Coordinates of N, CA and C in Angstrom, one line a residue:
M4 N 0.8 -1.2 0.0 CA 0.0 0.0 0.0 C 0.9 1.2 0.0
R5 N 0.6 2.2 -0.9 CA 1.3 3.4 -1.0 C 0.8 4.4 0.0
I6 N 1.7 5.0 0.8 CA 1.3 6.0 1.8 C 1.5 7.4 1.1
V7 N 0.5 8.2 1.1 CA 0.5 9.5 0.5 C 1.3 10.5 1.4
P8 N 2.3 11.1 0.9 CA 3.0 12.1 1.7 C 2.1 13.3 2.1
V9 N 2.2 13.8 3.3 CA 1.3 14.9 3.7 C 1.3 16.0 2.7
Q10 N 2.5 16.3 2.1 CA 2.5 17.5 1.2 C 1.7 17.3 0.0
S11 N 1.3 16.1 -0.4 CA 0.4 15.9 -1.5 C -1.1 15.6 -1.1
L12 N -1.4 15.7 0.1 CA -2.8 15.5 0.6 C -3.7 16.5 -0.1
G13 N -3.4 17.8 -0.1 CA -4.2 18.8 -0.7 C -4.4 18.5 -2.2
L14 N -3.4 18.2 -2.9 CA -3.5 17.9 -4.3 C -4.3 16.6 -4.5
L15 N -4.2 15.6 -3.7 CA -5.0 14.4 -3.9 C -6.5 14.7 -3.6
I16 N -6.8 15.4 -2.6 CA -8.2 15.8 -2.3 C -8.7 16.6 -3.4
H17 N -7.9 17.6 -3.9 CA -8.4 18.4 -5.1 C -8.7 17.5 -6.3
N18 N -7.8 16.6 -6.6 CA -7.9 15.8 -7.8 C -9.2 14.9 -7.7
V19 N -9.4 14.3 -6.5 CA -10.5 13.4 -6.3 C -11.8 14.3 -6.4
S20 N -11.8 15.5 -5.8 CA -13.0 16.3 -5.9 C -13.3 16.7 -7.4
H21 N -12.3 17.0 -8.1 CA -12.4 17.3 -9.5 C -13.0 16.1 -10.3
L22 N -12.4 14.9 -10.1 CA -12.9 13.7 -10.7 C -14.3 13.4 -10.4
L23 N -14.7 13.5 -9.1 CA -16.1 13.3 -8.7 C -17.0 14.3 -9.4
K24 N -16.7 15.5 -9.4 CA -17.5 16.5 -10.1 C -17.6 16.2 -11.6
R25 N -16.6 15.9 -12.2 CA -16.6 15.5 -13.7 C -17.5 14.3 -13.9
E26 N -17.3 13.3 -13.1 CA -18.1 12.1 -13.3 C -19.6 12.4 -13.0
F27 N -19.9 13.1 -11.9 CA -21.3 13.4 -11.6 C -21.9 14.2 -12.8
E28 N -21.2 15.2 -13.3 CA -21.8 16.0 -14.4 C -21.9 15.2 -15.7
R29 N -21.1 14.2 -15.9 CA -21.2 13.3 -17.0 C -22.5 12.5 -16.9
V30 N -22.8 11.9 -15.7 CA -24.0 11.0 -15.6 C -25.2 11.9 -15.4
A31 N -25.1 13.1 -14.9 CA -26.2 14.0 -14.7 C -26.7 14.7 -16.0
R32 N -25.8 14.7 -17.0 CA -26.1 15.4 -18.2 C -27.4 15.1 -18.8
P33 N -27.8 13.8 -18.9 CA -29.1 13.5 -19.5 C -30.3 14.1 -18.7
H34 N -30.1 14.4 -17.4 CA -31.1 15.0 -16.6 C -31.1 16.5 -16.7
G35 N -30.1 17.1 -17.4 CA -30.0 18.5 -17.6 C -29.6 19.4 -16.5
L36 N -28.8 18.8 -15.6 CA -28.3 19.5 -14.4 C -26.8 19.6 -14.3
T37 N -26.3 20.7 -13.9 CA -24.9 20.8 -13.5 C -24.8 20.4 -12.0
L38 N -23.6 20.3 -11.5 CA -23.4 20.0 -10.1 C -24.0 21.1 -9.2
L39 N -23.7 22.3 -9.6 CA -24.2 23.4 -8.7 C -25.7 23.5 -8.7
Q40 N -26.3 23.2 -9.9 CA -27.8 23.2 -10.0 C -28.3 22.1 -9.1
W41 N -27.7 20.9 -9.1 CA -28.1 19.8 -8.3 C -27.9 20.2 -6.8
R42 N -26.8 20.8 -6.5 CA -26.6 21.2 -5.1 C -27.7 22.2 -4.6
V43 N -28.1 23.1 -5.4 CA -29.1 24.0 -5.1 C -30.4 23.3 -4.8
L44 N -30.8 22.4 -5.8 CA -32.0 21.6 -5.6 C -32.0 20.7 -4.4
G45 N -30.8 20.0 -4.2 CA -30.7 19.2 -3.0 C -30.8 19.9 -1.7
H46 N -30.2 21.1 -1.7 CA -30.3 21.9 -0.4 C -31.8 22.4 -0.2
L47 N -32.4 22.8 -1.3 CA -33.8 23.3 -1.1 C -34.7 22.1 -0.8
S48 N -34.4 20.9 -1.2 CA -35.3 19.8 -0.9 C -35.2 19.5 0.6
R49 N -34.1 19.8 1.2 CA -34.0 19.6 2.7 C -34.4 20.8 3.5
E50 N -34.3 22.0 2.9 CA -34.6 23.3 3.6 C -35.1 24.3 2.6
D51 N -36.4 24.2 2.4 CA -37.0 25.0 1.3 C -37.3 26.5 1.8
G52 N -37.4 27.4 0.9 CA -37.8 28.7 1.2 C -36.7 29.6 1.7
L53 N -35.5 29.5 1.1 CA -34.3 30.3 1.5 C -34.2 31.5 0.6
T54 N -33.6 32.6 1.1 CA -33.3 33.7 0.2 C -32.1 33.3 -0.7
Q55 N -32.0 33.9 -1.8 CA -30.8 33.6 -2.6 C -29.5 33.9 -1.9
T56 N -29.5 34.9 -1.1 CA -28.3 35.3 -0.3 C -27.9 34.2 0.7
V57 N -28.9 33.6 1.4 CA -28.6 32.6 2.3 C -28.2 31.3 1.6
L58 N -28.9 31.0 0.5 CA -28.5 29.8 -0.3 C -27.1 29.9 -0.8
G59 N -26.7 31.1 -1.3 CA -25.3 31.3 -1.8 C -24.3 31.1 -0.7
A60 N -24.6 31.6 0.5 CA -23.7 31.5 1.6 C -23.6 30.0 2.0
R61 N -24.7 29.3 2.0 CA -24.7 27.9 2.4 C -23.9 27.0 1.4
L62 N -24.0 27.4 0.1 CA -23.3 26.6 -0.9 C -21.9 27.2 -1.2
E63 N -21.5 28.3 -0.5 CA -20.3 28.9 -0.7 C -20.1 29.3 -2.2
S64 N -21.1 30.0 -2.7 CA -21.1 30.5 -4.0 C -21.4 32.0 -4.1
S65 N -20.9 32.7 -5.1 CA -21.1 34.1 -5.1 C -22.6 34.5 -5.4
P66 N -23.0 35.6 -5.0 CA -24.4 36.0 -5.3 C -24.8 36.0 -6.8
M67 N -23.9 36.5 -7.6 CA -24.1 36.5 -9.1 C -24.3 35.0 -9.6
T68 N -23.4 34.1 -9.1 CA -23.5 32.8 -9.6 C -24.8 32.1 -9.2
I69 N -25.2 32.3 -7.9 CA -26.4 31.7 -7.4 C -27.6 32.3 -8.2
S70 N -27.6 33.6 -8.4 CA -28.6 34.3 -9.2 C -28.8 33.6 -10.5
D71 N -27.7 33.4 -11.2 CA -27.7 32.8 -12.6 C -28.3 31.4 -12.5
V72 N -27.8 30.6 -11.5 CA -28.2 29.2 -11.4 C -29.7 29.2 -11.1
V73 N -30.2 30.0 -10.1 CA -31.6 30.0 -9.8 C -32.4 30.4 -11.0
E74 N -32.0 31.4 -11.7 CA -32.7 31.9 -12.9 C -32.9 30.7 -13.9
R75 N -31.8 29.9 -14.1 CA -31.9 28.8 -15.0 C -32.8 27.7 -14.5
L76 N -32.8 27.5 -13.2 CA -33.7 26.5 -12.6 C -35.1 27.0 -12.7
E77 N -35.3 28.2 -12.5 CA -36.7 28.8 -12.6 C -37.2 28.7 -14.0
A78 N -36.4 28.9 -15.0 CA -36.8 28.8 -16.4 C -37.1 27.4 -16.8
A79 N -36.5 26.4 -16.1 CA -36.8 25.0 -16.3 C -38.0 24.5 -15.5
G80 N -38.6 25.4 -14.7 CA -39.7 25.0 -13.8 C -39.4 24.2 -12.6
L81 N -38.1 24.3 -12.2 CA -37.6 23.5 -11.0 C -37.6 24.3 -9.7
V82 N -37.6 25.6 -9.8 CA -37.8 26.5 -8.6 C -38.7 27.6 -8.9
A83 N -39.2 28.3 -7.9 CA -39.9 29.5 -8.1 C -39.4 30.5 -7.1
R84 N -39.3 31.8 -7.6 CA -38.8 32.8 -6.7 C -40.0 33.8 -6.4
E85 N -40.0 34.3 -5.1 CA -41.0 35.2 -4.7 C -40.3 36.3 -3.9
V86 N -40.9 37.4 -3.8 CA -40.3 38.5 -3.1 C -40.4 38.2 -1.6
D87 N -39.3 38.5 -0.9 CA -39.3 38.3 0.6 C -40.2 39.4 1.2
P88 N -41.2 39.0 2.0 CA -42.1 40.0 2.6 C -41.4 40.9 3.6
S89 N -40.2 40.4 4.1 CA -39.5 41.3 5.1 C -38.5 42.2 4.4
D90 N -38.2 41.9 3.1 CA -37.2 42.7 2.4 C -37.5 42.6 0.9
S91 N -38.1 43.7 0.4 CA -38.6 43.6 -1.0 C -37.5 43.5 -2.1
R92 N -36.2 43.7 -1.6 CA -35.1 43.5 -2.6 C -34.6 42.1 -2.6
A93 N -35.0 41.3 -1.6 CA -34.6 39.9 -1.6 C -35.6 38.9 -2.2
K94 N -35.1 37.8 -2.7 CA -36.0 36.8 -3.3 C -35.9 35.5 -2.5
I95 N -37.0 34.9 -2.2 CA -37.1 33.6 -1.6 C -37.2 32.6 -2.7
V96 N -36.4 31.5 -2.6 CA -36.4 30.5 -3.6 C -37.1 29.2 -3.0
R97 N -38.0 28.7 -3.8 CA -38.7 27.5 -3.3 C -38.6 26.4 -4.4
I98 N -38.5 25.2 -4.0 CA -38.4 24.1 -5.0 C -39.8 23.7 -5.4
T99 N -40.0 23.4 -6.7 CA -41.3 23.0 -7.2 C -41.6 21.5 -7.0
I100 N -42.8 21.2 -7.2 CA -43.2 19.8 -7.1 C -42.5 19.0 -8.2
E101 N -42.4 19.6 -9.4 CA -41.7 18.9 -10.5 C -40.3 18.5 -10.2
A102 N -39.7 19.4 -9.4 CA -38.2 19.2 -9.1 C -38.1 18.1 -8.0
R103 N -39.1 17.9 -7.2 CA -38.9 16.9 -6.2 C -38.7 15.5 -6.7
G104 N -39.4 15.1 -7.8 CA -39.2 13.9 -8.5 C -37.8 13.8 -9.1
L105 N -37.3 14.9 -9.6 CA -35.9 14.9 -10.2 C -34.9 14.8 -9.1
V106 N -35.2 15.4 -7.9 CA -34.2 15.2 -6.8 C -34.0 13.8 -6.4
E107 N -35.1 13.0 -6.4 CA -35.0 11.6 -6.1 C -34.2 10.9 -7.1
K108 N -34.4 11.1 -8.4 CA -33.6 10.5 -9.4 C -32.1 10.9 -9.3
M109 N -31.8 12.2 -9.0 CA -30.5 12.7 -8.8 C -29.8 12.1 -7.6
R110 N -30.5 11.8 -6.6 CA -29.9 11.1 -5.4 C -29.5 9.7 -5.8
D111 N -30.2 9.1 -6.6 CA -29.8 7.7 -7.1 C -28.6 7.9 -8.0
V112 N -28.5 8.9 -8.8 CA -27.3 9.2 -9.7 C -26.1 9.4 -8.8
A113 N -26.3 10.3 -7.8 CA -25.1 10.5 -6.9 C -24.7 9.3 -6.2
A114 N -25.6 8.5 -5.7 CA -25.3 7.2 -5.0 C -24.5 6.3 -5.9
E115 N -24.9 6.2 -7.2 CA -24.1 5.4 -8.2 C -22.7 5.9 -8.4
V116 N -22.5 7.2 -8.5 CA -21.2 7.8 -8.6 C -20.3 7.5 -7.4
Y117 N -20.9 7.7 -6.2 CA -20.1 7.4 -5.0 C -19.8 6.0 -4.9
E118 N -20.7 5.1 -5.3 CA -20.4 3.7 -5.2 C -19.3 3.3 -6.2
R119 N -19.3 3.9 -7.4 CA -18.2 3.6 -8.3 C -16.9 4.1 -7.8
A120 N -17.0 5.3 -7.2 CA -15.7 5.9 -6.6 C -15.2 5.1 -5.5
L121 N -16.0 4.5 -4.7 CA -15.6 3.7 -3.5 C -15.4 2.2 -3.8
D122 N -15.6 1.8 -5.1 CA -15.5 0.4 -5.4 C -14.1 -0.2 -5.0
G123 N -14.2 -1.3 -4.3 CA -12.9 -2.0 -3.9 C -12.4 -1.5 -2.6
I124 N -13.0 -0.5 -2.0 CA -12.6 0.0 -0.7 C -13.4 -0.6 0.4
E125 N -12.7 -1.3 1.3 CA -13.4 -2.0 2.4 C -14.2 -1.1 3.3
E126 N -15.3 -1.6 3.9 CA -16.2 -0.8 4.7 C -15.4 -0.1 5.8
A127 N -14.4 -0.8 6.4 CA -13.7 -0.2 7.5 C -12.8 0.9 7.0
D128 N -12.3 0.8 5.8 CA -11.5 1.9 5.2 C -12.3 3.0 4.9
R129 N -13.6 2.8 4.4 CA -14.5 3.8 4.1 C -14.8 4.6 5.4
A130 N -15.1 3.9 6.5 CA -15.4 4.6 7.7 C -14.2 5.4 8.2
A131 N -13.0 4.8 8.1 CA -11.8 5.5 8.5 C -11.6 6.8 7.7
M132 N -11.8 6.7 6.4 CA -11.7 7.8 5.5 C -12.7 8.9 5.9
D133 N -13.9 8.5 6.1 CA -15.0 9.4 6.5 C -14.6 10.2 7.8
R134 N -14.1 9.4 8.8 CA -13.6 10.0 10.1 C -12.5 11.0 9.8
A135 N -11.5 10.6 9.0 CA -10.3 11.4 8.8 C -10.7 12.7 8.0
L136 N -11.5 12.6 7.0 CA -11.9 13.8 6.2 C -12.8 14.7 7.1
T137 N -13.7 14.1 7.9 CA -14.5 14.9 8.8 C -13.6 15.7 9.8
R138 N -12.6 15.0 10.3 CA -11.7 15.7 11.2 C -10.9 16.8 10.6
I139 N -10.4 16.5 9.4 CA -9.7 17.6 8.6 C -10.6 18.8 8.4
A140 N -11.9 18.6 8.0 CA -12.8 19.7 7.8 C -13.0 20.4 9.2
S141 N -13.2 19.6 10.2 CA -13.4 20.2 11.5 C -12.2 21.1 12.0
N142 N -11.0 20.5 11.8 CA -9.8 21.2 12.1 C -9.7 22.6 11.4
L143 N -10.0 22.5 10.1 CA -9.9 23.7 9.3 C -11.0 24.7 9.6
E144 N -12.2 24.2 9.9 CA -13.3 25.1 10.4 C -12.9 25.8 11.7
D145 N -12.3 25.0 12.6 CA -11.9 25.6 13.9 C -10.9 26.7 13.6
T146 N -10.0 26.5 12.7 CA -9.0 27.5 12.4 C -9.6 28.7 11.9
K147 N -10.6 28.6 11.0 CA -11.4 29.7 10.4 C -12.1 30.4 11.6
T148 N -12.7 29.7 12.4 CA -13.4 30.3 13.6 C -12.5 31.1 14.5
R149 N -11.3 30.5 14.8 CA -10.4 31.2 15.6 C -9.8 32.4 14.9
K150 N -9.6 32.3 13.6 CA -9.1 33.5 12.9 C -10.1 34.6 12.9
D151 N -11.4 34.2 12.7 CA -12.5 35.2 12.7 C -12.6 35.9 14.0
K152 N -12.4 35.2 15.1 CA -12.5 35.8 16.4 C -11.3 36.7 16.7
V153 N -10.2 36.4 16.2 CA -9.0 37.3 16.4 C -9.1 38.5 15.6
A154 N -9.6 38.4 14.4 CA -9.7 39.6 13.5 C -10.7 40.7 13.9

């Protein structure tokens, strides 16, 4: 077994992320969704009725990008926007009934991509990888939180 040197950890995580995105977009193409469009729909299916600003922050995407993605999803009949009653400049985004069926299909697509990506990896190694990546994310979030408190 090859041990990845710590200095290539970031590159390895970046490459795997890129490959997962590319594969997801390849298999999602027949459904007409990009990864970011799927992420928007997936998020709204779990927590509907968010403003575009909140949605962008949750998905770590710029306001202009989220606006464009939501506009395309709205044109496809997958989301609807309405004026926020507490702020007439803000738009609340809601997932449509039509999109809910697509979300279920896309969850199956995502599960297939993940299963292919994890093929040949033992369950114990999957669990260890999950714990390690979760810890890395937590460590880096802690760093961000500490930095924000200092600034």
